[in-house]
Amino acid sequence: MNEEWTPLDCLLPSALLRACADGAANQLYNITAGDRDKFLPDYISGDFDSITAEVKAFYADKGCRLMETADQDLTDYTKCLAIMLEEIRTQKLQVDTIVTLGGLAGRLDQTMASVETLFHALSMTQLPVLIIQEASLAYLLKPGNHRLGVNTGLEGEWCSLIPVGGPCQTTTTGLKWNLNDQVLQFGKLVSTSNTYEPTAPGKPRKPVTVTTDQPLLWSMGILIDGK
Amino acid sequence: MNEEWTPLDCLLPSGKQRICLIILNQPLDKNHLHVLWSKALLRACADGAANQLYNITAGDRDKFLPDYISGDFDSITAEVKAFYADKGCRLMETADQDLTDYTKCLAIMLEEIRTQKLQVDTIVTLGGLAGRLDQTMASVETLFHALSMTQLPVLIIQEASLAYLLKPGNHRLGVNTGLEGEWCSLIPVGGPCQTTTTGLKWNLNDQVLQFGKLVSTSNTYEPTAPGKPRKPVTVTTDQPLLWSMGILIDGK
């Protein structure tokens, strides 16, 4: 994919479809108190071992679809993504990106499970699937060439390339510390606390380009309240 | 290493392991801090961790003075730096940009252990598994480096998660302290791992763990008969494999 794609573009409104994975419905219910009718998901899926009875009843009453998915081999996130892709197909929607809110904090195994879902996503869809939580974004780059727009003004100061699955032969441009056909690998070289190539005042930031031979996890900071 | 080793021994007040403590720049759990601090033979802060320590020990700071604070000092505040310097804590500026503050702090810790000829069983790190995703991954990278820096186990604890990198070979993990949370996990962070386990609810039988194929998350322990102690978890792996487990906080 050599067209430029901007990860943080998604923080501008608006979503065509909205879903909660199991206990995410509790989170949504709590944070939208006083305004809940404006935040009704299209569906809630999962094995329903986290959603409370009260929250489940509330959304069911409002007409949100509840889709119980009992498959124990796949996480609630993977299952929710599969349903989302099916909905997009069925409704023939034109979609550019699937954005996931949450999944990068809390239990360490859950953070890793979220990354595993990104791996599965590579074979489930051509659409980019990204995860945002607090001030971090994660996006798995499939093998090949990528051009990432990083000039929204929402980018935090750090970015990172993490060879989670295994060694990645990597070349980049647009970073402060670029890689020149080098192997990223845990125990040898992992790019963390990297940042963007400085630009002259008034000039837009150049896109970051990344070439990799294996799936490579791109992660970047998001400005929250201007910092 | 086929002797049994218990990851959560360090949080047991009655635990037998002799530990050294490294604190990283993340919000600190007060209970974890108190238990680990009281047992540690050496205590260090990596850069901004000193700010965290300073804040959480207000009113009692003299009882929580680290042996040294190391790092490039771009996070520690001037006030905190001056406070600990006045109290006689060593400030060790390490400007190496290729290594993280955590890796550098660990290197100094190992040197101190050698110099002072201390008998140590485990190096415990507080913080490093939450916040920025790249920092979580950088902490895991330090665990990889640690495998070639020392034979001592190096583990990381933050909130209700523990992380420990299993080097290639056989491991026997004690999981019967009563502090174990309900979940555990084997994560092939660096690449594929040929893995066999016992003692888990979902064991691996000479299977390959690999991102995109099989990652063991939300696993748990083999059920035991009432009154019987939990059997150790054994893990055999051909590559470094990240073990992660939940810690009971306030009984849940």
Short mmCIF file of C-alpha atoms in Angstrom, two decimals:
data_model
loop_
_atom_site.label_atom_id
_atom_site.label_comp_id
_atom_site.label_asym_id
_atom_site.label_seq_id
_atom_site.Cartn_x
_atom_site.Cartn_y
_atom_site.Cartn_z
CA MET A 1 0.00 0.00 0.00
CA ASN A 2 1.93 3.05 -1.18
CA GLU A 3 -0.81 5.63 -1.05
CA GLU A 4 -0.50 7.87 1.95
CA TRP A 5 -2.72 6.89 4.88
CA THR A 6 -3.06 8.96 8.05
CA PRO A 7 -3.52 6.95 11.27
CA LEU A 8 -4.91 9.82 13.35
CA ASP A 9 -7.42 10.95 10.73
CA CYS A 10 -9.94 8.78 12.55
CA LEU A 11 -10.03 11.04 15.60
CA LEU A 12 -12.16 13.38 13.54
CA PRO A 13 -15.83 12.31 13.42
CA SER A 14 -17.60 10.03 12.45
CA ALA A 15 -18.28 6.30 12.53
CA LEU A 16 -20.56 4.41 10.15
CA LEU A 17 -20.91 1.44 12.52
CA ARG A 18 -20.30 1.18 16.24
CA ALA A 19 -19.92 -1.95 18.35
CA CYS A 20 -18.97 -3.01 21.85
CA ALA A 21 -17.11 -6.17 22.77
CA ASP A 22 -18.77 -7.60 25.90
CA GLY A 23 -17.78 -5.53 28.98
CA ALA A 24 -17.04 -2.54 26.77
CA ALA A 25 -20.79 -1.95 27.00
CA ASN A 26 -20.36 -1.30 30.74
CA GLN A 27 -17.69 1.28 29.99
CA LEU A 28 -19.87 2.98 27.38
CA TYR A 29 -22.90 2.96 29.68
CA ASN A 30 -20.95 4.59 32.51
CA ILE A 31 -19.23 7.27 30.52
CA THR A 32 -22.34 8.35 28.58
CA ALA A 33 -24.56 8.84 31.63
CA GLY A 34 -27.03 11.64 30.92
CA ASP A 35 -26.64 11.24 27.16
CA ARG A 36 -26.97 7.51 26.62
CA ASP A 37 -29.45 7.74 23.76
CA LYS A 38 -26.85 9.46 21.62
CA PHE A 39 -24.42 6.58 22.13
CA LEU A 40 -26.28 3.41 21.24
CA PRO A 41 -24.05 0.79 19.61
CA ASP A 42 -25.27 -1.09 16.53
CA TYR A 43 -24.42 -4.34 18.31
CA ILE A 44 -22.76 -5.80 21.37
CA SER A 45 -20.98 -9.11 20.89
CA GLY A 46 -18.96 -11.51 23.03
CA ASP A 47 -19.39 -14.36 25.47
CA PHE A 48 -21.19 -11.95 27.82
CA ASP A 49 -19.24 -12.91 30.93
CA SER A 50 -18.35 -9.26 31.62
CA ILE A 51 -21.40 -7.19 30.67
CA THR A 52 -23.71 -6.57 33.63
CA ALA A 53 -27.35 -7.62 33.55
CA GLU A 54 -28.42 -3.97 33.95
CA VAL A 55 -26.34 -2.74 31.02
CA LYS A 56 -27.36 -5.66 28.84
CA ALA A 57 -31.05 -4.99 29.50
CA PHE A 58 -30.66 -1.25 28.85
CA TYR A 59 -29.15 -1.67 25.41
CA ALA A 60 -31.46 -4.56 24.48
CA ASP A 61 -34.45 -2.34 25.30
CA LYS A 62 -33.04 0.36 23.04
CA GLY A 63 -32.89 -2.02 20.10
CA CYS A 64 -29.15 -2.74 20.05
CA ARG A 65 -28.42 -6.21 18.75
CA LEU A 66 -26.88 -8.64 21.25
CA MET A 67 -24.78 -11.26 19.52
CA GLU A 68 -23.49 -14.00 21.79
CA THR A 69 -20.35 -15.62 20.42
CA ALA A 70 -19.30 -18.59 22.51
CA ASP A 71 -16.12 -19.55 20.65
CA GLN A 72 -13.49 -19.97 23.33
CA ASP A 73 -10.55 -20.09 20.94
CA LEU A 74 -11.01 -16.52 19.78
CA THR A 75 -11.06 -13.41 21.92
CA ASP A 76 -14.10 -11.14 22.18
CA TYR A 77 -12.16 -8.59 20.13
CA THR A 78 -11.44 -10.95 17.25
CA LYS A 79 -15.06 -12.10 17.19
CA CYS A 80 -16.35 -8.52 17.29
CA LEU A 81 -14.09 -7.64 14.37
CA ALA A 82 -15.36 -10.61 12.35
CA ILE A 83 -18.95 -9.47 12.88
CA MET A 84 -18.02 -5.89 11.94
CA LEU A 85 -16.50 -7.07 8.65
CA GLU A 86 -19.59 -9.13 7.91
CA GLU A 87 -21.84 -6.11 8.60
CA ILE A 88 -19.74 -3.94 6.29
CA ARG A 89 -20.14 -6.56 3.56
CA THR A 90 -23.85 -7.07 4.14
CA GLN A 91 -24.63 -3.37 4.22
CA LYS A 92 -22.21 -2.69 1.33
CA LEU A 93 -20.56 0.15 3.24
CA GLN A 94 -17.59 2.09 1.89
CA VAL A 95 -15.14 2.02 4.78
CA ASP A 96 -11.50 3.11 4.99
CA THR A 97 -10.45 2.16 8.52
CA ILE A 98 -11.59 0.11 11.50
CA VAL A 99 -10.82 1.92 14.74
CA THR A 100 -10.67 0.13 18.08
CA LEU A 101 -10.91 2.04 21.34
CA GLY A 102 -9.22 0.30 24.25
CA GLY A 103 -7.11 -2.86 24.42
CA LEU A 104 -3.64 -1.49 25.13
CA ALA A 105 -3.70 -1.15 28.91
CA GLY A 106 -4.66 -3.19 31.95
CA ARG A 107 -3.70 -6.85 32.01
CA LEU A 108 -0.50 -7.46 30.06
CA ASP A 109 -1.91 -10.60 28.44
CA GLN A 110 -4.89 -8.60 27.17
CA THR A 111 -2.59 -6.02 25.58
CA MET A 112 -0.77 -8.86 23.85
CA ALA A 113 -4.08 -10.49 22.86
CA SER A 114 -5.07 -7.22 21.18
CA VAL A 115 -1.86 -7.31 19.17
CA GLU A 116 -2.63 -10.93 18.25
CA THR A 117 -6.02 -9.81 16.92
CA LEU A 118 -4.20 -7.31 14.70
CA PHE A 119 -2.22 -10.23 13.29
CA HIS A 120 -5.44 -12.15 12.59
CA ALA A 121 -6.91 -9.02 11.01
CA LEU A 122 -4.23 -9.11 8.31
CA SER A 123 -5.84 -12.26 6.93
CA MET A 124 -9.43 -11.21 7.66
CA THR A 125 -9.51 -7.93 5.71
CA GLN A 126 -7.57 -5.47 3.54
CA LEU A 127 -8.86 -2.60 5.68
CA PRO A 128 -6.45 -1.07 8.19
CA VAL A 129 -7.39 -1.97 11.75
CA LEU A 130 -5.92 0.24 14.44
CA ILE A 131 -6.16 0.48 18.22
CA ILE A 132 -6.22 3.64 20.31
CA GLN A 133 -6.09 3.85 24.09
CA GLU A 134 -5.29 6.98 26.06
CA ALA A 135 -2.21 8.47 24.42
CA SER A 136 -1.10 5.42 22.40
CA LEU A 137 -2.04 4.16 18.93
CA ALA A 138 -1.08 0.75 17.58
CA TYR A 139 -1.22 -0.38 13.96
CA LEU A 140 0.28 -3.55 12.46
CA LEU A 141 2.09 -2.94 9.17
CA LYS A 142 1.76 -5.88 6.82
CA PRO A 143 4.83 -6.90 4.78
CA GLY A 144 5.54 -4.36 2.02
CA ASN A 145 5.79 -0.57 1.69
CA HIS A 146 3.86 1.94 3.78
CA ARG A 147 3.52 5.71 3.68
CA LEU A 148 2.06 7.17 6.90
CA GLY A 149 0.74 10.73 7.13
CA VAL A 150 1.82 12.22 10.46
CA ASN A 151 0.81 15.84 10.03
CA THR A 152 -2.67 16.05 11.63
CA GLY A 153 -1.39 18.09 14.56
CA LEU A 154 -2.61 15.30 16.86
CA GLU A 155 0.64 13.36 16.84
CA GLY A 156 2.45 13.11 20.15
CA GLU A 157 6.22 13.32 20.28
CA TRP A 158 7.09 9.63 20.18
CA CYS A 159 6.75 6.80 17.73
CA SER A 160 8.00 3.24 17.62
CA LEU A 161 8.51 0.14 15.47
CA ILE A 162 8.18 -3.10 17.42
CA PRO A 163 8.98 -6.52 15.87
CA VAL A 164 6.48 -8.34 18.04
CA GLY A 165 6.12 -11.46 15.95
CA GLY A 166 9.74 -12.01 14.99
CA PRO A 167 12.60 -10.36 13.09
CA CYS A 168 11.73 -7.70 10.48
CA GLN A 169 14.09 -6.43 7.79
CA THR A 170 13.24 -2.73 7.89
CA THR A 171 13.92 0.51 6.05
CA THR A 172 12.37 3.85 7.02
CA THR A 173 12.38 7.53 6.12
CA GLY A 174 10.88 10.45 8.01
CA LEU A 175 11.99 9.37 11.47
CA LYS A 176 14.64 11.00 13.61
CA TRP A 177 16.42 7.65 13.85
CA ASN A 178 15.78 5.88 10.57
CA LEU A 179 16.49 2.24 9.79
CA ASN A 180 18.55 1.40 6.76
CA ASP A 181 17.73 -2.17 5.75
CA GLN A 182 18.33 -3.27 9.33
CA VAL A 183 16.82 -6.17 11.24
CA LEU A 184 14.52 -5.24 14.11
CA GLN A 185 14.34 -8.07 16.62
CA PHE A 186 13.75 -8.41 20.36
CA GLY A 187 17.11 -8.93 22.05
CA LYS A 188 18.96 -7.12 19.26
CA LEU A 189 17.24 -3.92 18.11
CA VAL A 190 13.80 -2.51 18.88
CA SER A 191 12.89 1.06 17.93
CA THR A 192 11.20 2.75 20.90
CA SER A 193 11.17 6.43 21.92
CA ASN A 194 11.79 7.34 18.29
CA THR A 195 10.38 10.58 16.88
CA TYR A 196 9.79 12.43 13.61
CA GLU A 197 12.42 14.01 11.43
CA PRO A 198 12.57 17.70 12.36
CA THR A 199 11.05 20.07 9.79
CA ALA A 200 11.79 23.68 8.97
CA PRO A 201 9.35 26.12 10.65
CA GLY A 202 6.12 26.48 8.67
CA LYS A 203 6.76 23.34 6.64
CA PRO A 204 4.49 20.30 6.93
CA ARG A 205 5.94 17.13 8.37
CA LYS A 206 6.92 14.61 5.70
CA PRO A 207 5.18 11.25 5.72
CA VAL A 208 6.95 8.37 7.44
CA THR A 209 7.73 5.54 5.04
CA VAL A 210 8.34 2.00 6.27
CA THR A 211 9.32 -1.07 4.29
CA THR A 212 9.21 -4.41 6.12
CA ASP A 213 9.39 -8.06 5.16
CA GLN A 214 7.30 -9.28 8.11
CA PRO A 215 4.36 -7.81 10.05
CA LEU A 216 5.76 -4.93 12.11
CA LEU A 217 3.92 -3.07 14.87
CA TRP A 218 3.84 0.73 14.42
CA SER A 219 2.99 2.63 17.57
CA MET A 220 2.71 6.39 18.11
CA GLY A 221 1.77 8.91 20.72
CA ILE A 222 -1.40 10.99 20.58
CA LEU A 223 -1.54 14.53 21.92
CA ILE A 224 -3.97 14.73 24.82
CA ASP A 225 -4.93 18.27 25.91
CA GLY A 226 -2.02 19.66 23.95
CA LYS A 227 0.69 17.49 25.54
CA MET B 1 16.86 -24.53 35.71
CA ASN B 2 14.67 -27.27 37.11
CA GLU B 3 14.55 -26.08 40.66
CA GLU B 4 11.24 -24.56 41.52
CA TRP B 5 11.18 -20.78 41.48
CA THR B 6 8.20 -18.76 42.64
CA PRO B 7 7.59 -15.46 40.81
CA LEU B 8 5.31 -13.98 43.47
CA ASP B 9 7.51 -14.94 46.41
CA CYS B 10 8.81 -11.37 46.39
CA LEU B 11 5.39 -9.96 47.32
CA LEU B 12 4.94 -12.38 50.22
CA PRO B 13 6.11 -10.74 53.45
CA SER B 14 7.24 -14.22 54.52
CA GLY B 15 8.90 -14.93 51.17
CA LYS B 16 12.44 -16.28 51.23
CA GLN B 17 13.97 -14.72 48.12
CA ARG B 18 16.60 -12.03 48.61
CA ILE B 19 15.76 -9.26 46.20
CA CYS B 20 17.00 -5.98 44.79
CA LEU B 21 14.48 -3.40 43.64
CA ILE B 22 14.40 -1.14 40.58
CA ILE B 23 11.63 1.43 40.31
CA LEU B 24 10.55 2.76 36.90
CA ASN B 25 8.63 5.90 36.01
CA GLN B 26 5.03 4.77 36.43
CA PRO B 27 2.41 5.35 39.14
CA LEU B 28 3.34 3.15 42.09
CA ASP B 29 1.14 0.72 43.98
CA LYS B 30 1.68 1.59 47.63
CA ASN B 31 1.31 -1.93 48.93
CA HIS B 32 3.74 -3.38 46.38
CA LEU B 33 6.21 -0.63 47.20
CA HIS B 34 6.11 -1.21 50.95
CA VAL B 35 6.50 -4.98 50.74
CA LEU B 36 9.30 -4.88 48.18
CA TRP B 37 11.15 -1.96 49.75
CA SER B 38 11.28 -3.62 53.13
CA LYS B 39 12.87 -6.77 51.69
CA ALA B 40 15.24 -5.25 49.15
CA LEU B 41 19.00 -5.30 49.71
CA LEU B 42 19.43 -2.48 47.18
CA ARG B 43 16.88 0.01 45.89
CA ALA B 44 17.19 2.21 42.82
CA CYS B 45 15.11 4.61 40.76
CA ALA B 46 15.38 5.06 36.99
CA ASP B 47 15.14 8.81 36.31
CA GLY B 48 11.50 9.99 36.67
CA ALA B 49 10.74 7.06 38.97
CA ALA B 50 12.24 9.29 41.65
CA ASN B 51 9.33 11.71 41.14
CA GLN B 52 6.86 8.86 41.66
CA LEU B 53 8.67 7.71 44.81
CA TYR B 54 8.87 11.26 46.15
CA ASN B 55 5.14 11.80 45.68
CA ILE B 56 3.91 8.52 47.09
CA THR B 57 6.13 8.65 50.21
CA ALA B 58 5.14 12.15 51.30
CA GLY B 59 5.28 12.35 55.08
CA ASP B 60 7.66 9.41 55.31
CA ARG B 61 10.32 10.18 52.72
CA ASP B 62 13.29 9.49 54.98
CA LYS B 63 12.28 5.84 55.18
CA PHE B 64 12.31 5.52 51.38
CA LEU B 65 15.66 6.84 50.23
CA PRO B 66 17.03 4.94 47.21
CA ASP B 67 20.66 3.82 47.10
CA TYR B 68 20.98 5.52 43.73
CA ILE B 69 19.03 7.26 41.00
CA SER B 70 20.30 6.72 37.48
CA GLY B 71 19.29 7.81 33.98
CA ASP B 72 19.67 10.70 31.58
CA PHE B 73 17.76 12.88 34.07
CA ASP B 74 15.36 14.35 31.53
CA SER B 75 12.34 13.33 33.63
CA ILE B 76 13.34 13.85 37.27
CA THR B 77 12.35 17.31 38.53
CA ALA B 78 14.93 19.70 39.94
CA GLU B 79 13.14 19.66 43.31
CA VAL B 80 13.14 15.88 43.59
CA LYS B 81 16.74 15.63 42.41
CA ALA B 82 17.89 18.14 45.00
CA PHE B 83 15.94 16.42 47.77
CA TYR B 84 17.51 13.02 47.23
CA ALA B 85 20.98 14.47 46.59
CA ASP B 86 20.80 16.29 49.93
CA LYS B 87 19.89 13.03 51.62
CA GLY B 88 23.01 11.35 50.27
CA CYS B 89 21.48 9.25 47.48
CA ARG B 90 23.90 8.75 44.63
CA LEU B 91 22.93 10.39 41.35
CA MET B 92 24.41 8.53 38.41
CA GLU B 93 23.92 10.24 35.08
CA THR B 94 24.03 7.75 32.20
CA ALA B 95 23.93 9.54 28.87
CA ASP B 96 23.97 6.49 26.57
CA GLN B 97 21.17 7.10 24.10
CA ASP B 98 21.16 3.58 22.71
CA LEU B 99 20.04 1.99 25.95
CA THR B 100 16.94 2.82 27.95
CA ASP B 101 17.06 4.18 31.49
CA TYR B 102 15.81 0.78 32.68
CA THR B 103 18.60 -1.18 31.00
CA LYS B 104 21.22 1.22 32.33
CA CYS B 105 19.76 1.09 35.84
CA LEU B 106 19.86 -2.70 35.71
CA ALA B 107 23.51 -2.67 34.60
CA ILE B 108 24.42 -0.46 37.56
CA MET B 109 22.43 -2.70 39.92
CA LEU B 110 24.34 -5.78 38.75
CA GLU B 111 27.64 -3.94 39.18
CA GLU B 112 26.65 -2.92 42.73
CA ILE B 113 25.72 -6.50 43.57
CA ARG B 114 29.15 -7.65 42.32
CA THR B 115 31.07 -4.88 44.07
CA GLN B 116 29.28 -5.35 47.37
CA LYS B 117 29.38 -9.17 46.99
CA LEU B 118 25.69 -9.44 47.80
CA GLN B 119 23.81 -12.75 47.76
CA VAL B 120 20.74 -12.02 45.64
CA ASP B 121 18.06 -14.33 44.27
CA THR B 122 15.87 -12.03 42.16
CA ILE B 123 15.82 -8.53 40.72
CA VAL B 124 12.34 -7.06 40.99
CA THR B 125 11.23 -4.10 38.86
CA LEU B 126 8.24 -1.99 39.83
CA GLY B 127 6.49 -0.28 36.90
CA GLY B 128 7.13 -0.53 33.18
CA LEU B 129 4.09 -2.43 31.93
CA ALA B 130 1.59 0.39 31.49
CA GLY B 131 1.39 3.84 29.95
CA ARG B 132 2.95 4.37 26.54
CA LEU B 133 2.86 1.19 24.47
CA ASP B 134 6.44 1.68 23.27
CA GLN B 135 7.61 1.90 26.89
CA THR B 136 5.89 -1.40 27.73
CA MET B 137 7.68 -2.98 24.78
CA ALA B 138 10.97 -1.33 25.76
CA SER B 139 10.64 -2.96 29.20
CA VAL B 140 10.25 -6.35 27.53
CA GLU B 141 13.34 -5.57 25.44
CA THR B 142 15.28 -4.92 28.66
CA LEU B 143 14.25 -8.38 29.86
CA PHE B 144 15.79 -9.79 26.69
CA HIS B 145 19.04 -7.90 27.34
CA ALA B 146 18.97 -9.10 30.94
CA LEU B 147 19.29 -12.70 29.75
CA SER B 148 22.82 -11.94 28.60
CA MET B 149 23.64 -9.56 31.48
CA THR B 150 22.97 -11.91 34.42
CA GLN B 151 21.86 -15.37 35.50
CA LEU B 152 19.55 -13.80 38.07
CA PRO B 153 15.83 -13.76 37.27
CA VAL B 154 14.62 -10.25 36.47
CA LEU B 155 10.91 -9.69 36.74
CA ILE B 156 8.54 -6.75 36.34
CA ILE B 157 5.45 -5.99 38.39
CA GLN B 158 2.92 -3.25 37.75
CA GLU B 159 -0.54 -3.12 39.29
CA ALA B 160 -2.04 -6.57 38.78
CA SER B 161 0.42 -7.92 36.16
CA LEU B 162 3.79 -9.65 36.45
CA ALA B 163 6.12 -10.28 33.53
CA TYR B 164 9.09 -12.65 33.47
CA LEU B 165 11.08 -13.75 30.41
CA LEU B 166 11.80 -17.50 30.37
CA LYS B 167 15.16 -18.26 28.79
CA PRO B 168 15.40 -21.32 26.51
CA GLY B 169 15.25 -24.56 28.52
CA ASN B 170 13.10 -26.02 31.30
CA HIS B 171 11.35 -24.03 33.98
CA ARG B 172 9.36 -24.95 37.08
CA LEU B 173 7.29 -22.06 38.45
CA GLY B 174 5.73 -22.14 41.90
CA VAL B 175 2.24 -20.65 41.75
CA ASN B 176 0.92 -21.44 45.20
CA THR B 177 1.62 -18.28 47.24
CA GLY B 178 -2.05 -17.35 47.43
CA LEU B 179 -1.23 -14.08 45.65
CA GLU B 180 -1.76 -15.45 42.15
CA GLY B 181 -4.60 -13.87 40.20
CA GLU B 182 -6.80 -16.02 38.02
CA TRP B 183 -5.01 -15.56 34.68
CA CYS B 184 -1.65 -16.43 33.22
CA SER B 185 -0.15 -16.24 29.78
CA LEU B 186 2.72 -17.32 27.51
CA ILE B 187 3.58 -14.72 24.88
CA PRO B 188 6.13 -15.42 22.10
CA VAL B 189 7.24 -11.81 21.86
CA GLY B 190 10.53 -12.25 20.05
CA GLY B 191 9.53 -14.97 17.59
CA PRO B 192 8.22 -18.54 17.47
CA CYS B 193 8.72 -20.78 20.52
CA GLN B 194 8.41 -24.57 20.53
CA THR B 195 6.62 -25.01 23.84
CA THR B 196 5.50 -27.74 26.23
CA THR B 197 3.77 -27.05 29.53
CA THR B 198 2.14 -28.77 32.50
CA GLY B 199 0.06 -27.30 35.30
CA LEU B 200 -2.03 -24.99 33.11
CA LYS B 201 -5.69 -25.35 32.30
CA TRP B 202 -4.81 -25.26 28.59
CA ASN B 203 -1.40 -26.90 28.29
CA LEU B 204 0.84 -26.87 25.23
CA ASN B 205 2.12 -30.15 23.91
CA ASP B 206 5.28 -29.43 21.90
CA GLN B 207 3.39 -26.73 20.02
CA VAL B 208 4.69 -23.59 18.37
CA LEU B 209 3.58 -20.33 19.96
CA GLN B 210 3.78 -17.50 17.43
CA PHE B 211 1.97 -14.21 16.80
CA GLY B 212 -0.53 -14.74 14.03
CA LYS B 213 -0.82 -18.46 14.78
CA LEU B 214 -1.09 -19.22 18.49
CA VAL B 215 -0.59 -17.04 21.56
CA SER B 216 -1.62 -18.25 25.01
CA THR B 217 -3.56 -15.48 26.77
CA SER B 218 -6.34 -15.72 29.37
CA ASN B 219 -4.95 -19.10 30.38
CA THR B 220 -5.25 -20.26 33.98
CA TYR B 221 -4.01 -22.93 36.37
CA GLU B 222 -4.95 -26.59 36.37
CA PRO B 223 -7.78 -27.02 38.89
CA THR B 224 -6.78 -28.75 42.13
CA ALA B 225 -8.79 -30.82 44.57
CA PRO B 226 -9.97 -28.81 47.61
CA GLY B 227 -7.27 -28.56 50.27
CA LYS B 228 -4.52 -29.61 47.88
CA PRO B 229 -1.75 -27.19 46.94
CA ARG B 230 -1.51 -26.01 43.33
CA LYS B 231 1.09 -27.93 41.32
CA PRO B 232 3.96 -25.94 39.85
CA VAL B 233 3.67 -24.86 36.24
CA THR B 234 6.42 -26.33 34.08
CA VAL B 235 7.43 -24.75 30.79
CA THR B 236 9.92 -25.96 28.22
CA THR B 237 10.80 -23.56 25.42
CA ASP B 238 13.46 -23.36 22.72
CA GLN B 239 13.44 -19.55 22.52
CA PRO B 240 12.93 -16.77 25.09
CA LEU B 241 9.24 -16.83 26.01
CA LEU B 242 7.40 -14.18 28.04
CA TRP B 243 5.49 -15.55 31.05
CA SER B 244 2.88 -13.19 32.43
CA MET B 245 0.47 -13.68 35.33
CA GLY B 246 -2.13 -11.85 37.33
CA ILE B 247 -1.57 -10.70 40.89
CA LEU B 248 -4.40 -10.60 43.43
CA ILE B 249 -4.98 -7.04 44.57
CA ASP B 250 -7.19 -6.66 47.64
CA GLY B 251 -8.38 -10.22 47.26
CA LYS B 252 -9.52 -9.96 43.61
#
